Coordinates of N, CA, C and O in Angstrom, one line a residue:
L1 N 0.8 -0.8 -0.1 CA -0.3 0.1 0.2 C 0.8 1.2 0.1 O 2.3 1.2 0.8
L2 N 0.7 2.3 -0.8 CA 1.3 3.3 -0.9 C 0.7 4.4 -0.6 O -0.5 5.1 -0.2
C3 N 1.8 5.5 0.1 CA 1.1 6.7 0.5 C 0.7 7.7 -0.7 O 1.2 7.4 -1.6
T4 N -0.3 8.8 -0.4 CA -0.6 9.4 -1.5 C 0.4 10.7 -1.8 O 0.5 11.2 -2.8
D5 N 1.4 11.0 -0.9 CA 2.5 11.8 -1.2 C 4.0 10.8 -0.6 O 4.0 10.0 -0.1
A6 N 5.1 11.4 -1.6 CA 6.3 10.5 -1.5 C 7.2 10.5 0.0 O 7.0 9.1 0.1
D7 N 6.6 11.6 0.7 CA 7.4 11.3 2.5 C 6.2 10.9 3.4 O 6.8 10.6 4.5
C8 N 5.3 10.6 2.9 CA 3.8 10.0 3.6 C 3.3 11.0 4.4 O 2.6 10.8 5.5
T9 N 3.8 12.2 4.5 CA 3.4 13.4 5.8 C 2.2 13.6 5.5 O 1.6 14.3 6.3
E10 N 1.7 14.0 4.2 CA 0.4 14.5 4.3 C -1.0 13.4 3.6 O -2.0 13.4 3.3
T11 N -0.5 12.2 3.8 CA -1.3 11.0 4.0 C -2.2 10.9 4.9 O -1.4 10.8 6.0
D12 N -3.5 10.6 5.0 CA -4.6 10.4 6.1 C -3.7 9.3 7.1 O -3.7 8.0 5.8
Y13 N -3.6 9.0 8.2 CA -3.3 7.5 8.6 C -4.0 6.6 8.9 O -3.7 5.5 8.8
H14 N -5.7 6.7 8.1 CA -6.1 5.7 8.2 C -6.0 4.9 6.7 O -6.3 3.7 6.6
R15 N -5.6 5.5 5.5 CA -4.7 5.0 4.5 C -3.9 3.6 5.1 O -3.9 2.7 4.2
C16 N -2.9 3.9 6.0 CA -1.8 3.1 6.2 C -2.0 2.2 7.5 O -1.2 1.6 7.9
C17 N -3.2 2.8 8.1 CA -3.2 2.0 10.1 C -4.5 1.8 9.8 O -5.4 2.2 9.5
Q18 N -4.8 0.9 10.9 CA -5.9 0.2 11.3 C -5.6 -0.1 12.9 O -4.9 -0.3 13.4
A19 N -6.3 -0.1 13.8 CA -7.0 0.2 15.1 C -6.8 -1.2 15.7 O -7.2 -2.2 14.7
K20 N -6.2 -1.4 16.7 CA -5.6 -2.2 17.4 C -7.1 -3.0 18.1 O -7.9 -2.6 18.0
A21 N -7.0 -4.3 18.1 CA -8.4 -5.1 18.7 C -8.3 -4.6 20.3 O -7.3 -4.6 20.6
S22 N -9.4 -4.2 20.2 CA -10.1 -4.2 21.9 C -10.1 -5.7 22.8 O -10.2 -6.4 22.0
C23 N -9.6 -5.3 24.0 CA -9.5 -6.2 24.9 C -11.0 -7.0 25.0 O -11.1 -8.1 25.6
T24 N -12.1 -6.4 24.3 CA -13.1 -6.9 24.5 C -13.2 -8.3 23.8 O -14.4 -8.8 24.0
T25 N -12.7 -8.2 22.6 CA -12.9 -9.5 21.4 C -11.9 -10.3 22.5 O -11.9 -11.7 21.6
M26 N -11.1 -9.8 23.4 CA -10.3 -11.2 23.7 C -11.3 -12.4 24.7 O -12.0 -12.1 25.5
T27 N -10.8 -14.0 24.7 CA -11.1 -15.1 25.7 C -10.2 -15.4 26.3 O -9.7 -15.5 26.0
C28 N -10.6 -14.9 27.9 CA -9.8 -15.2 28.5 C -9.5 -16.8 28.8 O -10.3 -17.9 28.8
P29 N -8.0 -16.6 29.4 CA -7.9 -18.3 29.3 C -8.6 -19.2 30.5 O -8.7 -18.3 31.3
T30 N -8.4 -20.6 30.9 CA -9.1 -21.0 32.2 C -8.5 -20.2 32.9 O -7.4 -19.9 33.0
N31 N -9.1 -20.3 34.5 CA -8.3 -19.2 35.7 C -8.0 -17.8 35.5 O -7.4 -17.6 36.1
Y32 N -9.0 -17.3 34.4 CA -8.3 -16.1 34.3 C -10.0 -15.1 33.5 O -10.5 -16.2 33.4
V33 N -10.1 -14.2 34.2 CA -11.0 -13.0 33.9 C -11.2 -11.9 33.2 O -9.9 -11.3 33.3
P34 N -11.9 -11.4 32.5 CA -12.0 -10.5 31.9 C -11.4 -9.1 32.8 O -12.2 -9.4 34.2
R35 N -10.6 -8.2 32.6 CA -10.2 -6.9 33.5 C -11.2 -6.1 33.6 O -12.1 -6.1 32.1
D36 N -11.0 -5.5 34.5 CA -12.5 -4.3 34.7 C -12.2 -3.2 33.5 O -13.4 -2.7 32.9
D37 N -11.2 -3.0 33.1 CA -10.8 -1.5 32.3 C -10.9 -2.2 30.5 O -10.1 -1.7 29.8
Q38 N -11.0 -3.6 30.6 CA -11.1 -3.8 29.0 C -11.6 -3.4 28.1 O -11.1 -3.0 26.9
R39 N -12.7 -2.2 28.0 CA -13.1 -1.8 27.1 C -12.1 -0.5 26.7 O -12.4 -0.2 25.6
H40 N -11.3 -0.2 27.6 CA -10.4 0.8 27.1 C -9.1 0.5 27.1 O -7.9 1.1 27.2
T41 N -8.7 -0.9 27.2 CA -7.5 -1.0 26.6 C -7.6 -2.1 25.2 O -8.6 -2.4 25.0
F42 N -6.0 -2.1 24.8 CA -6.1 -2.7 23.3 C -4.8 -4.0 23.1 O -3.9 -3.8 24.1
C43 N -5.4 -4.8 22.2 CA -4.1 -5.7 22.5 C -3.3 -5.1 22.1 O -2.7 -4.2 21.1
Q44 N -2.0 -5.9 21.1 CA -0.7 -5.9 20.8 C -0.9 -5.6 19.4 O -0.3 -5.1 18.7
G45 N -1.9 -6.2 18.4 CA -2.0 -6.4 17.6 C -3.7 -6.1 16.6 O -4.1 -5.7 17.5
L46 N -3.8 -6.7 15.4 CA -5.1 -6.2 15.0 C -6.5 -7.6 15.8 O -7.4 -7.3 15.2
E47 N -5.7 -8.6 16.6 CA -6.3 -9.7 17.2 C -5.6 -10.1 18.1 O -4.6 -9.6 18.3
C48 N -6.9 -10.0 19.3 CA -6.1 -10.6 20.7 C -6.5 -12.2 20.7 O -6.6 -12.7 19.8
K49 N -4.5 -12.3 21.3 CA -4.3 -14.0 21.5 C -3.7 -13.9 22.6 O -2.9 -13.5 22.9
A50 N -4.2 -14.8 22.9 CA -2.8 -15.7 24.0 C -1.9 -16.3 23.1 O -1.6 -16.9 22.4
P51 N -1.0 -16.0 24.1 CA -0.5 -15.8 25.5 C -0.2 -14.3 25.2 O 0.4 -13.3 26.4
D52 N 0.2 -13.7 24.4 CA 0.7 -12.4 24.0 C -0.3 -11.4 24.5 O 0.6 -10.2 25.2
D53 N -1.6 -11.0 24.9 CA -2.8 -10.0 25.4 C -3.2 -10.4 27.0 O -4.0 -9.6 27.2
V54 N -2.6 -11.6 27.1 CA -3.3 -12.3 28.7 C -3.2 -11.1 29.5 O -4.2 -10.6 30.0
D55 N -2.1 -10.6 29.5 CA -1.6 -9.5 30.9 C -2.4 -8.4 30.8 O -3.0 -7.5 31.7
A56 N -2.9 -7.6 29.3 CA -3.3 -6.4 29.2 C -4.9 -6.8 29.3 O -5.6 -5.6 29.7
C57 N -5.2 -8.1 28.7 CA -6.9 -7.9 29.0 C -7.5 -8.8 30.1 O -8.8 -8.6 30.4
C58 N -6.6 -9.4 30.8 CA -7.2 -10.5 31.9 C -6.8 -10.3 33.2 O -5.6 -9.8 33.2
D59 N -7.1 -10.7 34.2 CA -6.5 -11.0 35.9 C -6.8 -12.2 35.5 O -7.6 -13.0 35.4
E60 N -5.5 -12.5 37.2 CA -5.8 -14.2 37.7 C -6.9 -14.2 38.1 O -6.9 -13.1 39.1
L61 N -7.8 -15.3 38.4 CA -8.7 -15.7 39.2 C -7.3 -15.3 40.9 O -6.6 -16.0 40.6
A62 N -8.1 -14.9 41.9 CA -7.6 -15.1 43.0 C -7.8 -16.2 43.5 O -8.3 -17.3 43.6
M63 N -6.7 -17.0 44.7 CA -6.9 -18.4 45.1 C -7.8 -18.3 46.5 O -7.6 -17.3 47.0
C64 N -8.4 -19.1 47.1 CA -8.6 -19.4 48.3 C -8.0 -18.9 49.3 O -8.2 -18.2 50.6
S65 N -6.6 -19.3 49.0 CA -5.5 -19.2 50.3 C -5.4 -17.8 50.9 O -5.2 -17.3 51.9
S66 N -6.2 -16.5 49.7 CA -5.4 -15.2 49.9 C -6.9 -14.6 50.5 O -7.5 -13.6 51.1
Y67 N -8.2 -15.8 51.0 CA -9.3 -15.3 51.7 C -9.5 -15.5 53.4 O -9.0 -16.3 53.8
V68 N -9.9 -14.5 54.0 CA -9.7 -14.6 55.3 C -11.5 -15.0 55.9 O -11.8 -14.4 55.3
C69 N -11.5 -16.3 56.2 CA -12.4 -16.7 56.7 C -13.2 -15.8 58.1 O -12.1 -15.5 59.0
P70 N -14.1 -15.7 58.0 CA -14.8 -15.0 59.1 C -15.1 -15.6 60.1 O -15.2 -16.9 60.4
E71 N -15.2 -15.2 61.2 CA -15.3 -15.8 62.5 C -17.0 -17.3 62.8 O -17.8 -16.6 62.0
G72 N -16.6 -17.8 63.0 CA -17.6 -19.2 62.7 C -17.4 -19.8 61.9 O -17.6 -21.3 61.1
F73 N -16.1 -19.5 61.0 CA -15.6 -20.1 59.8 C -14.0 -20.5 60.0 O -13.2 -20.0 60.1
F74 N -13.5 -21.8 58.9 CA -12.5 -22.0 59.0 C -12.0 -22.0 57.4 O -13.3 -22.6 56.6
S75 N -10.8 -21.9 57.0 CA -10.5 -22.4 55.8 C -10.8 -23.9 55.5 O -10.6 -24.8 56.3
K76 N -11.5 -24.7 54.2 CA -11.7 -25.5 53.9 C -10.2 -26.4 53.9 O -9.1 -26.1 53.7
P77 N -10.2 -27.8 54.3 CA -9.1 -28.3 54.4 C -8.1 -28.2 52.9 O -7.1 -28.6 52.6
N78 N -8.7 -28.5 51.7 CA -8.5 -28.4 50.3 C -9.0 -27.4 49.7 O -9.1 -27.2 48.7
G79 N -9.6 -26.1 50.7 CA -9.4 -25.2 50.0 C -8.5 -23.9 49.4 O -8.8 -23.1 48.9
T80 N -7.3 -24.4 49.8 CA -6.0 -23.5 49.0 C -6.0 -23.6 48.2 O -5.5 -22.6 47.5
G81 N -6.0 -24.8 47.2 CA -5.8 -25.2 46.0 C -7.1 -24.4 44.8 O -7.0 -24.6 44.0
R82 N -8.3 -23.9 45.8 CA -9.3 -23.2 45.2 C -9.4 -21.8 44.8 O -8.3 -21.3 45.4
H83 N -9.7 -21.7 43.3 CA -10.0 -20.4 42.8 C -11.3 -19.8 43.4 O -12.3 -20.4 43.4
C84 N -11.1 -18.3 43.7 CA -11.9 -17.4 44.1 C -13.0 -16.9 42.2 O -12.3 -17.4 41.3
R85 N -14.0 -16.5 42.8 CA -14.7 -16.4 41.4 C -14.1 -15.2 40.6 O -14.5 -15.1 39.6
W86 N -13.4 -14.0 41.2 CA -13.0 -13.2 40.6 C -11.8 -13.1 40.8 O -10.9 -13.6 41.4
S87 N -10.7 -11.9 40.6 CA -9.3 -11.3 40.9 C -9.1 -11.0 42.2 O -7.7 -11.1 42.5
V88 N -10.0 -11.1 42.8 CA -10.0 -10.7 44.4 C -10.7 -11.2 45.0 O -12.0 -11.4 44.2
C89 N -10.9 -12.0 46.5 CA -11.9 -13.1 46.7 C -12.6 -12.1 47.2 O -12.5 -11.0 48.0
T90 N -13.9 -12.3 47.2 CA -15.0 -11.4 48.2 C -15.8 -12.5 49.1 O -15.7 -13.7 49.2
D91 N -16.6 -11.8 49.8 CA -17.6 -12.8 50.3 C -18.9 -13.4 49.6 O -18.8 -14.8 50.2
Y92 N -18.7 -13.6 48.2 CA -19.2 -14.3 47.6 C -18.7 -15.8 47.7 O -19.2 -17.0 47.0
D93 N -17.3 -15.9 47.5 CA -16.4 -17.0 47.8 C -16.5 -17.7 49.2 O -15.8 -18.9 49.3
L94 N -17.2 -17.1 49.9 CA -17.6 -17.5 51.3 C -17.3 -19.5 51.7 O -16.5 -20.2 51.7
H95 N -18.3 -19.9 50.7 CA -18.5 -21.2 50.6 C -17.8 -22.2 50.0 O -17.6 -23.1 50.5
D96 N -16.9 -21.7 49.4 CA -16.3 -22.0 48.6 C -14.7 -22.5 48.9 O -14.3 -23.7 49.0
C97 N -14.4 -21.5 49.9 CA -13.1 -21.6 50.8 C -13.2 -21.6 51.8 O -12.0 -22.1 52.8
C98 N -14.4 -21.6 52.5 CA -14.5 -22.2 54.1 C -15.8 -22.6 54.5 O -16.1 -22.8 53.2
A99 N -15.3 -23.3 55.6 CA -16.4 -24.2 56.3 C -17.0 -23.6 57.7 O -16.2 -23.6 58.2
S100 N -18.0 -23.8 57.8 CA -18.8 -23.8 59.1 C -18.2 -24.9 59.8 O -18.1 -25.8 59.9
E101 N -17.6 -24.3 61.2 CA -17.2 -24.6 62.4 C -18.0 -25.9 62.5 O -19.0 -25.5 63.0
G102 N -18.0 -27.1 63.0 CA -18.5 -28.4 63.2 C -19.5 -28.8 61.9 O -20.5 -29.6 62.2
T103 N -19.2 -28.6 61.0 CA -20.0 -29.3 59.8 C -19.0 -30.0 59.4 O -18.0 -30.4 59.0
C104 N -19.5 -31.5 58.5 CA -19.0 -31.8 57.6 C -18.1 -31.9 56.8 O -17.4 -32.5 55.8
S105 N -18.4 -30.2 55.8 CA -18.0 -30.0 54.7 C -16.6 -29.3 55.2 O -16.0 -29.7 54.3
A106 N -15.9 -29.4 56.8 CA -15.1 -29.2 57.2 C -14.1 -30.4 57.4 O -12.6 -30.6 57.2
K107 N -14.7 -31.7 56.9 CA -14.0 -33.1 56.6 C -13.4 -33.2 55.5 O -14.0 -33.1 54.5
D108 N -11.9 -33.3 55.6 CA -11.2 -33.9 54.3 C -11.6 -35.5 53.7 O -11.4 -36.3 54.5
C109 N -12.7 -35.9 53.2 CA -12.7 -36.5 52.8 C -11.6 -37.5 52.1 O -10.4 -37.2 51.1
P110 N -11.3 -39.1 52.5 CA -9.9 -39.7 51.4 C -10.3 -39.6 50.1 O -11.3 -39.4 49.7
A111 N -9.0 -40.2 49.6 CA -9.2 -40.7 48.3 C -10.5 -41.7 47.5 O -10.9 -42.8 48.7
G112 N -11.2 -41.8 46.8 CA -12.1 -42.2 46.7 C -13.7 -41.7 47.1 O -14.6 -42.4 46.9
F113 N -13.7 -40.9 47.6 CA -14.9 -40.5 48.8 C -14.9 -39.1 48.6 O -14.1 -38.3 47.9
S114 N -16.4 -38.8 48.6 CA -16.7 -37.2 48.2 C -17.5 -37.0 48.8 O -18.2 -37.7 49.8
H115 N -17.8 -35.7 49.5 CA -18.6 -35.6 50.4 C -20.5 -35.7 50.1 O -20.7 -35.6 48.5
R116 N -21.2 -36.0 50.6 CA -22.5 -36.0 50.3 C -23.1 -35.5 50.6 O -22.8 -33.9 51.0
H117 N -24.2 -35.0 49.5 CA -25.1 -33.8 49.0 C -25.4 -32.7 50.4 O -25.8 -32.0 49.9
D118 N -25.8 -33.8 51.0 CA -26.5 -33.2 52.6 C -25.4 -32.7 53.6 O -25.5 -32.4 54.6
A119 N -24.1 -32.9 53.2 CA -23.1 -32.6 54.1 C -22.8 -31.0 54.7 O -22.8 -30.6 53.4

């Protein structure tokens, strides 16, 4: 594609340039969520792709190990390896990360076993 003048100083940038892709077109990989400022952030090129644009467009999910359980709850035995729902754990993650004191959900089941549906 050629400029409309010899040194390209008079050529409209639309002739030679195209807008970068918006992070809103990025599909974040597993264990990542779209960043809050995604609408105002752009990828490196004309298409968003992993791994190049993950840091600009996505935030990694927080881990339950960063959540402080409130009084009457404690961290589930297998909770440290669990992810929260967003890049920062919130009270919505309470039952994923913590167990009520004295309930079966606090019991770590051995291999080959899982918690009962009513536990």
